[in-house]
Short mmCIF file of C-alpha atoms in Angstrom, two decimals:
data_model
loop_
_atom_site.label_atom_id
_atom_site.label_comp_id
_atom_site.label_asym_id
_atom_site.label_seq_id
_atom_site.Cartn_x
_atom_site.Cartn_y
_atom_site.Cartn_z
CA UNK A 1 25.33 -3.26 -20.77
CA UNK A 2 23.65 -3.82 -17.45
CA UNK A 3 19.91 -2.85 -17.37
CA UNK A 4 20.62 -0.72 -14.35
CA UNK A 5 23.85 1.65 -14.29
CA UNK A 6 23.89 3.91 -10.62
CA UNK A 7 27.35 5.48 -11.15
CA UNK A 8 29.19 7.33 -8.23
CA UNK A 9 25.73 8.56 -7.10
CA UNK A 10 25.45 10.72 -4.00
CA UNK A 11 22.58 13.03 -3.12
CA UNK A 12 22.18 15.70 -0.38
CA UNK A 13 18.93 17.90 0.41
CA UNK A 14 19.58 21.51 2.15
CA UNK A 15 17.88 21.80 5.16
CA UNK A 16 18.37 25.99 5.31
CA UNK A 17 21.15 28.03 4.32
CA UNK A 18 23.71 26.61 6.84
CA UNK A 19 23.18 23.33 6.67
CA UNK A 20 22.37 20.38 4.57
CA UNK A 21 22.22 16.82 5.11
CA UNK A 22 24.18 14.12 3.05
CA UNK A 23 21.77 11.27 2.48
CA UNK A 24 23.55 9.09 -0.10
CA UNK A 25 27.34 8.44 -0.56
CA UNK A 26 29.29 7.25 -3.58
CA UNK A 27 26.55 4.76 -4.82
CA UNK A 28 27.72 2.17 -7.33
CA UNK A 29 25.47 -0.36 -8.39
CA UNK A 30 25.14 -2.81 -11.71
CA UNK A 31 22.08 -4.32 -12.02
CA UNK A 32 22.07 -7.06 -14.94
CA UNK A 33 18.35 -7.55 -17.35
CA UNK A 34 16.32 -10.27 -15.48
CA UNK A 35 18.16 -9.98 -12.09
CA UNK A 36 16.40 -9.62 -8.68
CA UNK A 37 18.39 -7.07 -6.54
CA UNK A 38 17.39 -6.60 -2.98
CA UNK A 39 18.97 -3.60 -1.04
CA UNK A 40 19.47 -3.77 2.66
CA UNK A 41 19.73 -1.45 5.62
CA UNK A 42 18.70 0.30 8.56
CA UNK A 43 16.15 2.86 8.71
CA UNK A 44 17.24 6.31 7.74
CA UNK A 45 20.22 4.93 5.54
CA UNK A 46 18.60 6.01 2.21
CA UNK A 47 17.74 3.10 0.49
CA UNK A 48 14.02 4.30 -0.45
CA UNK A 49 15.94 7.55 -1.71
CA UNK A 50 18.06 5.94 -3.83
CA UNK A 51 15.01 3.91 -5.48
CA UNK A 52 13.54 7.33 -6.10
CA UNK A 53 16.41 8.51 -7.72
CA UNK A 54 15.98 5.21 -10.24
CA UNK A 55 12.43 6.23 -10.56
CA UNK A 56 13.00 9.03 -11.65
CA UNK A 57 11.10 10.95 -8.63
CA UNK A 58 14.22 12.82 -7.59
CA UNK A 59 17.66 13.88 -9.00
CA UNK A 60 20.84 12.84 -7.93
CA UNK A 61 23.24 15.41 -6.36
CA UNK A 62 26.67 14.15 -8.18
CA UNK A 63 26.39 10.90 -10.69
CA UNK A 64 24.60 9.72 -13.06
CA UNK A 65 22.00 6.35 -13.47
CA UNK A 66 21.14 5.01 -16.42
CA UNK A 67 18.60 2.44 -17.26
CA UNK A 68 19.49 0.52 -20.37
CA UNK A 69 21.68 3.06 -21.39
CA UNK A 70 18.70 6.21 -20.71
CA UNK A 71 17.91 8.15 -18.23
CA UNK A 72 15.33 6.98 -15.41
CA UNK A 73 13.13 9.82 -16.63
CA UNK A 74 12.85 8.19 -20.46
CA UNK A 75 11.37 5.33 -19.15
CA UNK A 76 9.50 7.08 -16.54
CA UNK A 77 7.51 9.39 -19.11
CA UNK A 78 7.04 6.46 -21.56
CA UNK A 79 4.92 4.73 -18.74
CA UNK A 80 7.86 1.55 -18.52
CA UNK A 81 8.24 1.54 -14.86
CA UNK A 82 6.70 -0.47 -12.45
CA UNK A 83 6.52 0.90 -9.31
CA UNK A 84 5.04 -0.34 -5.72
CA UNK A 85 5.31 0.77 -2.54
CA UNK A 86 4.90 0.13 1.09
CA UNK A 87 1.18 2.14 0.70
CA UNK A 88 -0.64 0.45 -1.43
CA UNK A 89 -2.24 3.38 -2.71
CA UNK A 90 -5.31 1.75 -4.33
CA UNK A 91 -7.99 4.14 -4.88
CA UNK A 92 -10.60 3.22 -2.74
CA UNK A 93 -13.46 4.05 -5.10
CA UNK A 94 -12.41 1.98 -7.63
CA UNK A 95 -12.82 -2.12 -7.86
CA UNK A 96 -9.62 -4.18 -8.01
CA UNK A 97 -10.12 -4.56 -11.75
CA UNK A 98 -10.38 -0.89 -11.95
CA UNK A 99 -7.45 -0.17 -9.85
CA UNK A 100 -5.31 -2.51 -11.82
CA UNK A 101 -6.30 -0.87 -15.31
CA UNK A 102 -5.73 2.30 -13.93
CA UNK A 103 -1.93 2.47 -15.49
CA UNK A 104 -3.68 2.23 -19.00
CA UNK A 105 -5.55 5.35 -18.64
CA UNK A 106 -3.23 7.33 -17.10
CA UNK A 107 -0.48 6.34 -19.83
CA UNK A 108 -3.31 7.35 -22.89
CA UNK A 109 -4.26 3.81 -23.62
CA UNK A 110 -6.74 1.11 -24.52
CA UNK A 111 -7.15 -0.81 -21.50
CA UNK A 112 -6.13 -4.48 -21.94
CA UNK A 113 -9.07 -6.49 -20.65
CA UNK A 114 -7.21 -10.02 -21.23
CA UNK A 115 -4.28 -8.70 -19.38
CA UNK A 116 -5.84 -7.45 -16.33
CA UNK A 117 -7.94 -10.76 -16.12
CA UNK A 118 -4.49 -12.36 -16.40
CA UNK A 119 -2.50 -10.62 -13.53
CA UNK A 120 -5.76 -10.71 -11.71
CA UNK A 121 -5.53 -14.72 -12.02
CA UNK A 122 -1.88 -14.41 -11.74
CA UNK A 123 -1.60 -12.87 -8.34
CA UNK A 124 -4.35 -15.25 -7.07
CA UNK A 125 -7.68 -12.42 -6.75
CA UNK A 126 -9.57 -14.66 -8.43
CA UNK A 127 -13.86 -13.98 -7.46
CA UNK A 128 -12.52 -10.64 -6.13
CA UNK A 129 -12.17 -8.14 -9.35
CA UNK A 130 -15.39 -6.03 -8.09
CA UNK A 131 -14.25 -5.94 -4.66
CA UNK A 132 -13.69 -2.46 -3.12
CA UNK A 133 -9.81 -2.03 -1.43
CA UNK A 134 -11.81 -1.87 1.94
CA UNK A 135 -13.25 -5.70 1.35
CA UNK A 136 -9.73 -6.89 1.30
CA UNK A 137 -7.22 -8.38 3.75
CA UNK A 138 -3.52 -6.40 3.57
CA UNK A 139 -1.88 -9.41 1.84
CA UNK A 140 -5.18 -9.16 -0.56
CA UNK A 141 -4.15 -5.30 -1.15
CA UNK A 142 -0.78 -5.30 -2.06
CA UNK A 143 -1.42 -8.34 -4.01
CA UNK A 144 -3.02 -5.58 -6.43
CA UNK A 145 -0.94 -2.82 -6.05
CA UNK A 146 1.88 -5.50 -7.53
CA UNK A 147 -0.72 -6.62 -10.61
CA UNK A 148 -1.00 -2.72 -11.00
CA UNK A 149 2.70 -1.93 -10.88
CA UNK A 150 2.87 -4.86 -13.78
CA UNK A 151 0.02 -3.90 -15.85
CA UNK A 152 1.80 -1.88 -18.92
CA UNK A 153 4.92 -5.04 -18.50
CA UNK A 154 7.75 -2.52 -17.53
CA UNK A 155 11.00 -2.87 -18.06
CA UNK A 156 11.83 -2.47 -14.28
CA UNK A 157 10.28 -2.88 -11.35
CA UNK A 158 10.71 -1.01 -8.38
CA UNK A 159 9.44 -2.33 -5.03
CA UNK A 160 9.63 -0.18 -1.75
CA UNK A 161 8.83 -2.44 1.20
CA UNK A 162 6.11 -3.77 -0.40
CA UNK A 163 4.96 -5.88 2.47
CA UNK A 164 6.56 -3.99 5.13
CA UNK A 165 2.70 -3.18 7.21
CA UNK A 166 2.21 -7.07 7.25
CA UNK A 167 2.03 -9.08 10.07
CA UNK A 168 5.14 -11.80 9.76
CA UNK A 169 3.07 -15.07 8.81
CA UNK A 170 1.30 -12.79 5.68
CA UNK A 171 4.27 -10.93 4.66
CA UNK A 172 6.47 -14.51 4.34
CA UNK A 173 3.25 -15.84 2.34
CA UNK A 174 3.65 -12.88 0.57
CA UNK A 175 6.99 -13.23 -0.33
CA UNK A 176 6.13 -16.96 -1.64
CA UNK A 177 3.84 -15.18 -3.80
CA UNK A 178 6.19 -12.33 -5.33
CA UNK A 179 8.34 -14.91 -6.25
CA UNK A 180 5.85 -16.56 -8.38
CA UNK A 181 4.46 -13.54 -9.89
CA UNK A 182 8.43 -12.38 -10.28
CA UNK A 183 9.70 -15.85 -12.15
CA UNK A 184 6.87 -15.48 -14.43
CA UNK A 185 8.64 -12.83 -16.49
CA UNK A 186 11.63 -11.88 -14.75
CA UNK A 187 11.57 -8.49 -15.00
CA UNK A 188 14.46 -6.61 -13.57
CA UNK A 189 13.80 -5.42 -9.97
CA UNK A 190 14.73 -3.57 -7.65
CA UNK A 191 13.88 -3.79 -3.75
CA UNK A 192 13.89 -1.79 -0.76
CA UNK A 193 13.53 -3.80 2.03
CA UNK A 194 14.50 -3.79 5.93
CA UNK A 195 14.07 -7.37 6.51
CA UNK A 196 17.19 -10.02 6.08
CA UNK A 197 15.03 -13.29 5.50
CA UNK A 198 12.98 -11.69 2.69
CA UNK A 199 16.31 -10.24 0.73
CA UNK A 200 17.63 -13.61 0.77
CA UNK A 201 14.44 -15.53 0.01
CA UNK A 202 13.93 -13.76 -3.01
CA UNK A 203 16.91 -11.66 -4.10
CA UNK A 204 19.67 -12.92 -6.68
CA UNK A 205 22.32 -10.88 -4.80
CA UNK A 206 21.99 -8.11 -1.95
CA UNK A 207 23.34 -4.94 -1.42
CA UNK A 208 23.87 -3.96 2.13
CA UNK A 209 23.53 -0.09 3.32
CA UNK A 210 25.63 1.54 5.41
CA UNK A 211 24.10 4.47 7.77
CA UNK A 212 23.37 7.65 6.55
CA UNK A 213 25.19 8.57 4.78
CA UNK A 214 24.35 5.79 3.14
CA UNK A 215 26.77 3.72 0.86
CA UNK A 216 27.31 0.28 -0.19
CA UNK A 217 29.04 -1.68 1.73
CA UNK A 218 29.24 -4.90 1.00
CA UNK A 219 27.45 -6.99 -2.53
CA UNK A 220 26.36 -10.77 -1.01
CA UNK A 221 25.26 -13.44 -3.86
CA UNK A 222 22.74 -15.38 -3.05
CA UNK A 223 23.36 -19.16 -3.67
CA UNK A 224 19.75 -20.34 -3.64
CA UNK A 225 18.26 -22.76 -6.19
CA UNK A 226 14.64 -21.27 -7.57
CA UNK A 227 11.98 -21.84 -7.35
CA UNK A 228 12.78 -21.37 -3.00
CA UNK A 229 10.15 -22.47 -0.92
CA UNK A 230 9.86 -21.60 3.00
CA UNK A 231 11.68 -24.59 3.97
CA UNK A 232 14.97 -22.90 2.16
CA UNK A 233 14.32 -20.22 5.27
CA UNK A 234 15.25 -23.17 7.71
CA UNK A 235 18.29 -24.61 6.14
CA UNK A 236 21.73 -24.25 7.99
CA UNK A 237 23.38 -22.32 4.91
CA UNK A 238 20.31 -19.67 5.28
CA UNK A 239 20.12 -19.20 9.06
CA UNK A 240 24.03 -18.62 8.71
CA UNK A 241 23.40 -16.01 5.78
CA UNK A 242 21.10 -14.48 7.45
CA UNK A 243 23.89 -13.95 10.60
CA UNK A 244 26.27 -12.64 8.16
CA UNK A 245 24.15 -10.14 7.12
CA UNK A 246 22.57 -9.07 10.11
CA UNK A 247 26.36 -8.91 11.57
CA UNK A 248 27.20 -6.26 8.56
CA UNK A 249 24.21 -4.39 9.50
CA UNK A 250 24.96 -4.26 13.15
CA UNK A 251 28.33 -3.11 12.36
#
């Protein structure tokens, strides 16, 4: 059974009584337990709609998804998903610790202590739990918003252009660093992203988007050994990946 099951999924939103718009087309997508998914495509194509559908933030139209054989909303209400997106969305009262615990009390629990200090040290904020969101560097902020997203160890994690605000030098340092944090546990994930290099630097296989309405059009494995470090970004097989794919999206 794959973890993820997205099953002739298509989802439309009425505009008025005339009209509606047709945002996702005949979605089919396996995900397997541990596997790193990236999905790829131009703005407006519906990728960050079809991740809400998985999260359980929105209903499909026609289909069904499943996630180990429930629906998203299962997990969803028993606090298993991980979720980050572009917006960090740290409250900016709160300390890092604080922000990072935060999934504890809003899911009823004890919070963990040992395991916040852990993703804390984990995602490298070391010196910086009583730091306010406005002390920190972007890199520094989504850095947290990822230990967050991993605090109650979900079952899947859902990432929506996490380091899409970032300048490029951060946001590949970034990507160095999610693939750390990710290899630690491999939890099953799922990722928005617009960018080519970063699918293929730290997705297993990509999915590339059509444009609205969006669809699948093509499933690309990605050959790379891990642990990938930036010098896999300059090798000939990469730079001729990353043509491929930017070819598909052009077309």
């Amino acid at each position: 059974m794959a973890a993820i099951e997205i099953k002739s999924v298509s989802k439309s939103y009425v505009m008025n009584r005339k009209q509606s718009v047709l945002a996702l087309h005949n979605i089919d997508l396996a995900v397997s337990e541990g596997e790193f998914v990236a999905l790829l495509g131009p703005s407006g194509c519906g990728k960050s709609t079809l991740l809400h559908l998985v999260a359980a933030l929105e209903e499909p139209s026609t289909g069904s998804i499943l996630i180990d054989g429930k629906p998203p909303a299962i997990l969803r209400d028993r606090h298993q998903l991980g979720i980050a997106f572009q917006d960090h969305a740290l409250l900016p009262w709160l300390s890092v610790s604080a922000n990072i615990s935060l999934p504890f009390k809003i899911a009823g629990c004890p919070v963990d202590n040992a395991r916040v200090r852990h993703l804390i040290d984990l995602v490298g904020l070391q010196g910086f739990e009583h730091a306010r969101p406005s002390q920190l560097s972007g890199g520094m902020r989504q850095r947290a918003a990822i230990a967050r997203s991993l605090c109650l160890q979900p079952a899947l994690l859902l990432l929506d252009e996490p380091f899409g605000a970032l300048d490029a030098v951060t946001r590949r340092r970034m990507n160095i660093e999610l693939q750390r944090v990710w290899q630690e546990g491999k939890i099953t994930t799922l990722m928005v992203t617009h960018s080519v290099e970063e699918a293929l630097f730290l997705a297993d296989r990509v999915a590339v988007m059509s444009g609205r309405p969006g669809s699948i059009v093509q499933i690309v494995d990605v050959p790379f050994l891990r642990p990938r470090l930036s010098d896999s970004m300059r090798s000939e097989e990469f730079h001729k990946l990353t043509d491929d794919l930017t070819a598909l999206l052009e077309h």
